[in-house]
Amino acid sequence: MKNSKWIGAALASALLVTGGAVSVLATSSQVSAAAVKTAAVEGSMSWSINGTPVTLSTINSGGYKLYSLSQVAAELGAGLVHGSSGIQLNDSKGLHSVQLQPGVKSYQVDGETLEFTVAPVVRNSKTYVELTKLVTALGGELAADTHTILSFARPAGSFDTLHWSADGGLIANRNDAESTLLYKFTQTPGNYDLFSSVEGAVDFAVSADQQWGAFSDETGQLKLINLSTGLISPLGKDTSVKTDIVWSSDGKTLYFVQGDKQEKLAQISVETGEIKALLEDKVENKSELRISADGKSAVYIVNITGTAKNDADSTEDSLTVDFSKAGEQLYKLDLTTKGAKPAALTTTPDNKLYPEILADGSVSYLSADADGNAANTLKLIAADGKSTDVALGAEVNWSIGVSTGLVVSGTTADGSTVIYSIAGSAAPVELYRTAEDVSEVAVSADGSKLAIISDGKVLVIQNGKALQLSVSPEAAN
């Protein structure tokens, strides 16, 4: 996919690497051959290119610092050809073509004519050009303040719905686009592709091996998406409403909440497309379905609404609604016993979020005070029904189950966001801390890789440090 051309154009107009005071520039786009070879002071400048320190040859010409064209092209992996009409460059992905001439301020980028601030200069048989405009013309990204260059610019936009894939990619939805745009990032800044533009594929349930995604389209049809290739295929023919899709650990079965009123639990065979009902108790508003790793039990939330009451005359004035038992409650269902009835795990009036079934059979969830008068608490319900609080140095606002236990994020007293790993009864381990707001966290299947959405930006966490894979729209302007 073409990296956004407008990013390069915007950066080119905003960034100019200078070597001192700006001199008065010639107004003509042509300069004489003698001027091209005018005396200039040679030097060098250190930059980080794609994360590697590089020393680039420079000259100071007319108050501007120009850089060795051949050296910059080589470091960016761009092809460079000298011809009778000038010099042509092509980026390594074949996305951008640049044509320029020494001594001529005008140059072409993908057929569009632009202008250097100062014309390229030849000295000692080497051509020197403005660094910023060369980098951005080839689709790269340059930050003058940090002396960093990327061969390919990071995408600009606001992102959400972050997922890992088995090949180490990160898939995220650009939510400020006019149509569906799912991008797939590698862990190298500037290296990304358009993964899918299929409407309805914005969010999907990811298989345990992170090779497949599953979602239900606007018709209720289940779809599978290959997280390596982006190819989408239908699963079965049923078009009933399906929400809260969950994969079995072996990838052979999908579980989901079914029905217009989310009143059923069902499963479908990935191999045959056959649907099987698991629970039809007519209790509405089921959500947050979870399946144990061994496939023997299900946990879900029921949002219990108020109960309408009336007198014998059934008049409008006598109608009342009893909210005493309203709220969210956790239920557990034995999937190994035919006709088993759901068992209530909770009866308290707090809101229940992010339920998970852990390896030892216990159930975790985030307890949030319905009135907002108390701090959120991470709770564990043991097999015997006993509930305990998990002590952390932050107020938890998100949690997810991984093979090793839980990964949770929370907010500290000073407003920082902290992400912890919790393995069994061991003390929580801090994975990352930031002063910025974090709206989403994505964890690889084995829990070894971490990525976040912070202020709409995609970041991958490596060795406790954040590596930014996208930029905000404002940063590209």
XYZ file of C-alpha atoms in Angstrom:
477
model
C 0.000 0.000 0.000
C 1.232 3.508 -0.690
C 2.303 5.298 2.420
C 0.391 8.563 2.547
C 1.935 11.040 0.115
C 0.427 13.992 1.917
C 2.467 13.165 5.011
C 5.661 13.698 3.058
C 4.385 16.863 1.416
C 3.290 18.328 4.734
C 6.578 17.507 6.400
C 8.495 18.939 3.470
C 6.783 22.278 3.908
C 7.191 22.268 7.684
C 10.738 20.996 8.145
C 13.932 22.470 6.705
C 17.321 21.407 8.006
C 19.594 24.431 7.975
C 23.226 24.915 8.876
C 23.012 28.466 10.146
C 21.530 31.818 9.155
C 19.492 31.683 5.930
C 20.976 33.668 3.078
C 19.107 35.498 0.320
C 18.231 32.874 -2.331
C 18.272 33.215 -6.083
C 14.799 33.696 -7.509
C 15.473 31.809 -10.737
C 14.945 28.057 -10.898
C 18.086 27.814 -13.040
C 21.620 28.678 -11.945
C 24.836 28.647 -13.935
C 27.255 25.727 -13.968
C 29.786 27.943 -12.248
C 27.321 28.600 -9.424
C 26.682 24.878 -9.065
C 30.365 24.310 -8.356
C 30.752 27.353 -6.112
C 32.951 27.004 -3.068
C 31.294 25.227 -0.145
C 32.444 24.040 3.254
C 32.472 20.276 3.634
C 31.404 18.602 6.882
C 29.320 15.806 8.348
C 26.241 15.289 10.503
C 25.110 12.332 12.613
C 21.593 10.944 12.158
C 19.679 7.848 13.212
C 18.288 6.149 10.085
C 15.814 3.352 10.758
C 17.297 3.061 14.240
C 20.946 2.845 13.124
C 23.431 5.696 13.793
C 24.824 7.065 10.510
C 27.243 9.905 9.713
C 26.216 11.751 6.532
C 28.528 13.916 4.415
C 27.417 17.544 4.085
C 28.361 20.896 2.607
C 27.272 24.363 3.659
C 26.005 26.234 0.621
C 24.428 29.682 0.709
C 23.594 29.296 4.395
C 22.009 25.878 3.943
C 23.333 22.468 4.915
C 23.058 20.073 1.952
C 23.613 16.325 2.127
C 25.292 13.782 -0.136
C 22.584 12.524 -2.481
C 24.208 9.152 -3.160
C 24.853 8.458 0.520
C 21.325 9.353 1.656
C 19.800 7.294 -1.166
C 21.910 4.282 -0.201
C 20.969 4.558 3.484
C 17.262 4.745 2.561
C 17.586 1.795 0.184
C 16.572 3.929 -2.800
C 17.749 3.275 -6.338
C 19.700 6.062 -8.026
C 20.356 6.414 -11.779
C 22.278 9.203 -13.526
C 20.983 10.031 -16.999
C 21.302 12.672 -19.686
C 18.228 14.478 -18.309
C 19.366 14.414 -14.694
C 19.094 12.023 -11.760
C 16.222 9.611 -11.037
C 15.554 7.964 -7.676
C 13.051 5.268 -6.714
C 12.255 4.144 -3.187
C 12.829 0.497 -2.281
C 9.119 -0.376 -2.437
C 8.682 1.136 -5.891
C 6.079 3.575 -4.601
C 7.760 6.905 -5.361
C 9.820 8.276 -8.261
C 11.938 11.432 -7.940
C 13.697 13.306 -10.769
C 16.112 16.180 -10.161
C 18.995 18.056 -11.782
C 22.040 19.723 -10.216
C 21.692 23.487 -10.338
C 17.902 23.333 -10.859
C 15.534 24.153 -8.013
C 12.491 22.458 -9.534
C 12.149 18.675 -9.244
C 9.437 16.070 -9.857
C 7.899 13.687 -7.331
C 5.579 11.079 -8.864
C 4.987 13.459 -11.764
C 4.263 16.505 -9.584
C 6.594 19.487 -9.858
C 7.978 20.853 -6.588
C 10.847 23.187 -5.686
C 13.898 22.927 -3.484
C 14.642 25.964 -1.373
C 18.167 25.860 -2.775
C 19.173 23.987 -5.929
C 21.276 20.803 -5.663
C 25.011 21.480 -5.722
C 27.842 19.447 -7.260
C 31.168 19.366 -5.429
C 34.070 17.000 -6.140
C 31.808 14.972 -8.470
C 29.204 14.486 -5.721
C 25.691 15.947 -5.724
C 24.373 17.509 -2.515
C 20.663 18.215 -1.840
C 18.264 19.361 0.873
C 17.800 16.426 3.217
C 14.205 16.981 4.323
C 12.778 17.356 0.836
C 14.716 14.363 -0.472
C 13.589 12.105 2.384
C 9.937 13.100 2.164
C 9.941 12.908 -1.642
C 10.950 9.263 -1.312
C 8.068 8.671 1.142
C 10.198 8.812 4.265
C 9.861 10.675 7.546
C 12.332 13.079 9.136
C 12.399 14.644 12.598
C 14.926 17.460 12.758
C 14.737 17.882 16.535
C 15.791 14.297 17.244
C 17.911 13.778 14.092
C 15.958 10.668 13.130
C 14.956 9.432 9.688
C 12.658 6.605 8.619
C 12.754 5.190 5.107
C 8.960 5.165 5.142
C 6.705 7.584 6.990
C 4.449 6.271 9.729
C 0.722 6.553 8.973
C -1.165 9.503 10.442
C -4.575 9.075 12.040
C -6.486 7.975 15.108
C -6.538 4.211 15.719
C -8.434 1.685 17.841
C -9.365 -2.056 18.028
C -5.796 -3.307 18.330
C -4.948 -6.995 17.762
C -1.780 -9.086 17.512
C -1.382 -11.693 14.769
C 0.696 -14.869 14.809
C 3.313 -13.416 12.448
C 4.126 -10.647 14.925
C 1.995 -8.030 13.184
C -0.315 -5.527 14.845
C -3.700 -4.902 13.237
C -5.546 -1.680 14.074
C -8.510 0.237 12.706
C -8.103 3.848 11.623
C -11.259 5.281 13.161
C -11.038 8.779 11.664
C -11.173 7.511 8.071
C -14.303 7.928 5.945
C -14.393 4.189 5.220
C -13.046 1.044 6.862
C -9.240 1.013 6.909
C -7.483 -1.743 8.826
C -3.704 -1.345 8.896
C -1.203 -4.050 9.697
C 1.993 -2.839 11.351
C 5.283 -4.621 11.797
C 7.368 -3.725 14.826
C 9.534 -1.463 12.639
C 8.260 2.143 12.462
C 7.189 3.076 8.937
C 6.694 -0.529 7.840
C 2.960 -1.140 7.449
C 0.326 -2.132 4.871
C -3.391 -1.788 4.295
C -4.710 -5.045 5.721
C -8.416 -4.797 4.914
C -11.063 -2.298 3.856
C -14.005 -4.683 4.278
C -16.845 -3.059 6.173
C -17.733 -5.087 9.256
C -14.199 -6.425 9.728
C -13.226 -3.591 12.050
C -13.217 -5.796 15.138
C -12.933 -9.547 15.376
C -12.354 -12.327 17.880
C -8.829 -13.708 17.582
C -8.070 -17.431 17.756
C -5.743 -18.727 20.472
C -2.920 -19.164 17.948
C -3.633 -15.648 16.580
C -3.813 -16.944 13.009
C -7.531 -16.287 12.492
C -10.152 -13.712 13.309
C -13.926 -14.180 13.383
C -16.694 -11.599 13.143
C -20.365 -11.323 12.269
C -21.285 -8.963 9.428
C -24.326 -6.681 9.222
C -26.513 -9.599 8.053
C -25.510 -11.902 10.930
C -23.306 -14.025 8.674
C -20.176 -15.300 10.403
C -16.899 -14.543 8.608
C -13.365 -15.802 9.109
C -10.393 -13.568 8.325
C -6.883 -14.883 7.787
C -4.668 -12.652 9.939
C -1.691 -13.284 7.683
C -3.232 -12.567 4.277
C -6.423 -10.629 5.118
C -8.528 -13.032 3.047
C -12.139 -13.368 4.294
C -14.408 -16.389 3.933
C -17.948 -17.151 5.186
C -18.617 -19.726 7.894
C -21.968 -21.508 7.658
C -25.142 -19.893 6.345
C -26.972 -18.850 9.502
C -27.862 -15.135 9.663
C -29.235 -14.832 13.194
C -27.772 -12.096 15.414
C -24.431 -13.167 16.908
C -22.346 -11.220 19.424
C -19.482 -11.830 21.865
C -17.721 -14.389 19.669
C -15.119 -16.588 21.387
C -12.761 -19.212 19.937
C -12.134 -22.597 21.519
C -8.499 -23.139 22.469
C -8.017 -25.669 19.636
C -9.511 -23.324 17.023
C -12.163 -25.826 15.940
C -15.215 -24.156 17.502
C -16.661 -20.672 17.823
C -18.947 -19.808 20.733
C -21.282 -16.802 20.742
C -24.327 -15.112 22.242
C -27.256 -15.542 19.846
C -30.603 -13.880 19.245
C -32.114 -10.420 18.809
C -32.294 -10.042 22.580
C -29.007 -11.873 23.319
C -31.007 -14.622 24.979
C -29.104 -17.752 23.842
C -25.650 -19.317 23.928
C -24.561 -21.373 20.924
C -21.537 -22.783 19.147
C -20.564 -23.449 15.547
C -18.099 -25.927 14.077
C -15.359 -24.166 12.115
C -14.972 -27.279 9.968
C -18.629 -27.940 9.084
C -20.514 -24.713 9.851
C -23.003 -26.670 11.988
C -24.604 -24.669 14.817
C -25.475 -26.239 18.180
C -27.521 -24.589 20.943
C -25.895 -24.568 24.376
C -28.381 -22.602 26.468
C -31.919 -21.413 25.696
C -33.203 -20.245 29.065
C -34.901 -17.136 27.586
C -32.893 -14.862 29.902
C -32.093 -11.772 27.870
C -29.120 -9.403 27.725
C -26.258 -11.872 27.925
C -22.782 -10.556 27.112
C -19.026 -10.931 27.731
C -19.019 -14.655 27.002
C -15.879 -16.558 28.044
C -15.000 -20.236 27.556
C -12.511 -22.156 29.698
C -9.367 -23.473 28.018
C -10.593 -27.058 28.412
C -13.989 -26.171 26.910
C -15.855 -27.497 29.929
C -17.427 -24.304 31.228
C -18.714 -20.904 30.129
C -18.916 -17.647 32.050
C -20.991 -14.668 30.977
C -22.682 -11.524 32.254
C -26.432 -10.934 32.414
C -27.658 -7.360 32.553
C -30.757 -7.645 34.705
C -33.253 -4.842 34.149
C -36.003 -3.551 36.409
C -39.182 -5.614 36.953
C -42.488 -3.988 36.101
C -45.244 -4.311 38.726
C -48.917 -3.432 38.517
C -52.079 -3.797 40.572
C -55.161 -5.807 39.692
C -56.665 -2.945 37.668
C -53.489 -2.615 35.554
C -53.837 1.131 35.262
C -51.016 3.339 34.033
C -50.906 5.188 37.344
C -50.411 1.967 39.276
C -47.444 0.807 37.161
C -44.130 0.712 39.037
C -40.715 -0.684 38.216
C -38.695 -2.562 40.833
C -34.951 -1.944 40.342
C -33.903 -3.674 43.563
C -32.461 -6.660 41.678
C -31.293 -4.771 38.585
C -27.633 -4.793 37.602
C -24.966 -7.000 36.084
C -24.399 -10.494 37.422
C -21.911 -13.207 36.506
C -23.134 -16.711 35.654
C -21.296 -19.951 35.040
C -22.552 -22.806 32.866
C -21.321 -26.416 32.911
C -20.920 -27.370 29.234
C -20.246 -31.044 29.932
C -23.655 -31.809 31.466
C -26.692 -31.865 29.193
C -29.474 -29.641 30.497
C -27.252 -27.981 33.111
C -28.601 -24.782 34.610
C -26.512 -21.603 34.901
C -25.181 -20.920 38.395
C -24.953 -17.351 39.677
C -21.440 -16.363 40.722
C -22.373 -12.909 42.010
C -25.334 -11.134 43.581
C -23.823 -7.717 44.352
C -25.111 -4.524 42.664
C -21.723 -3.428 41.260
C -20.951 -3.459 37.536
C -18.912 -6.435 36.335
C -16.393 -5.986 33.514
C -13.792 -8.084 31.712
C -14.579 -11.534 33.137
C -11.939 -14.226 32.560
C -11.714 -17.941 33.352
C -8.208 -18.664 34.615
C -6.217 -21.886 34.312
C -7.050 -22.997 37.874
C -10.775 -22.593 37.229
C -11.167 -19.374 39.170
C -12.943 -16.412 37.593
C -11.611 -12.871 37.605
C -13.515 -9.671 36.864
C -13.326 -5.933 37.352
C -15.804 -4.655 39.916
C -16.943 -1.057 39.321
C -19.255 0.805 41.674
C -22.501 1.499 39.822
C -22.741 4.988 41.334
C -19.071 5.813 40.886
C -18.529 6.368 44.590
C -15.890 3.680 45.090
C -12.696 2.725 43.282
C -12.629 -0.150 40.799
C -11.427 -3.460 42.219
C -10.026 -6.563 40.549
C -11.713 -9.609 42.059
C -11.139 -13.360 41.978
C -13.862 -15.962 42.544
C -12.381 -19.314 43.546
C -13.902 -22.690 42.676
C -15.553 -22.787 46.110
C -17.280 -19.452 45.418
C -15.116 -17.391 47.754
C -14.351 -13.910 46.431
C -11.116 -12.016 47.139
C -9.664 -8.687 46.013
C -6.371 -8.448 44.135
C -4.198 -5.727 45.655
C -2.459 -3.443 43.156
C -0.776 -0.047 43.314
C -3.284 1.364 40.832
C -7.028 1.523 40.247
C -7.673 -1.138 37.607
C -9.585 -0.107 34.493
C -8.890 -3.035 32.128
C -8.028 -6.719 32.293
C -7.453 -9.636 29.933
C -6.618 -13.296 30.370
C -3.429 -14.722 28.835
C -1.862 -18.166 29.013
C 0.195 -17.161 32.045
C -2.625 -15.484 33.967
C -3.779 -11.880 33.637
C -2.542 -8.626 32.173
C -4.209 -5.579 33.717
C -3.856 -1.836 33.425
C -4.755 0.825 35.928
C -4.336 4.439 36.942
C -2.099 5.478 39.840
C -2.715 8.338 42.262
C -0.543 10.678 40.162
C -2.536 9.899 37.006
C 0.011 7.557 35.417
C -1.095 4.418 33.573
C 0.567 1.192 34.743
C 0.317 -2.228 33.090
C 0.883 -5.335 35.228
C 1.299 -9.039 34.600
C -0.269 -11.309 37.221
C 0.669 -15.004 37.207
C -1.235 -17.116 39.710
C -0.484 -16.177 43.301
C 2.810 -14.453 42.416
C 3.222 -10.736 43.056
C 2.169 -8.484 40.145
C 5.008 -7.529 37.790
C 5.031 -4.039 36.285
C 5.398 -4.207 32.490
C 5.057 -0.564 31.505
C 4.309 2.844 32.977
C 3.391 6.075 31.166
C 2.035 9.515 31.999
C -0.169 9.421 28.887
C -3.707 8.061 28.709
C -3.991 4.479 27.440
C -7.311 3.452 25.874
C -6.415 -0.078 24.729
C -3.884 -2.787 25.478
C -3.123 -5.763 23.239
C -1.161 -8.799 24.421
C 0.310 -11.579 22.321
C -0.969 -15.095 22.942
C 2.004 -16.056 25.105
C 1.956 -12.744 26.961
C 5.471 -11.805 25.806
C 4.503 -8.891 23.555
C 2.600 -5.783 24.503
C 1.104 -2.961 22.448
C -1.114 -0.034 23.363
C -3.309 2.700 21.913
C -2.398 6.027 23.497
C -4.215 9.165 22.374
C -5.134 7.325 19.167
C -1.529 6.350 18.409
C -0.281 2.752 18.031
C 2.748 1.910 20.161
C 4.566 -1.374 20.708
C 6.280 -1.882 24.058
C 9.818 -3.274 23.872
C 11.910 -3.780 27.015
C 9.644 -1.435 28.931
C 9.936 1.343 26.348
C 7.329 2.493 23.823
C 8.097 2.507 20.103
C 5.599 4.654 18.189
C 4.214 3.067 14.993
C 1.754 5.802 13.962
C 1.470 9.556 14.357
C -1.457 11.808 15.128
C -2.983 13.806 12.258
C -1.707 17.013 13.887
C 1.880 15.744 13.851
C 1.715 15.290 10.082
C 0.540 18.850 9.447
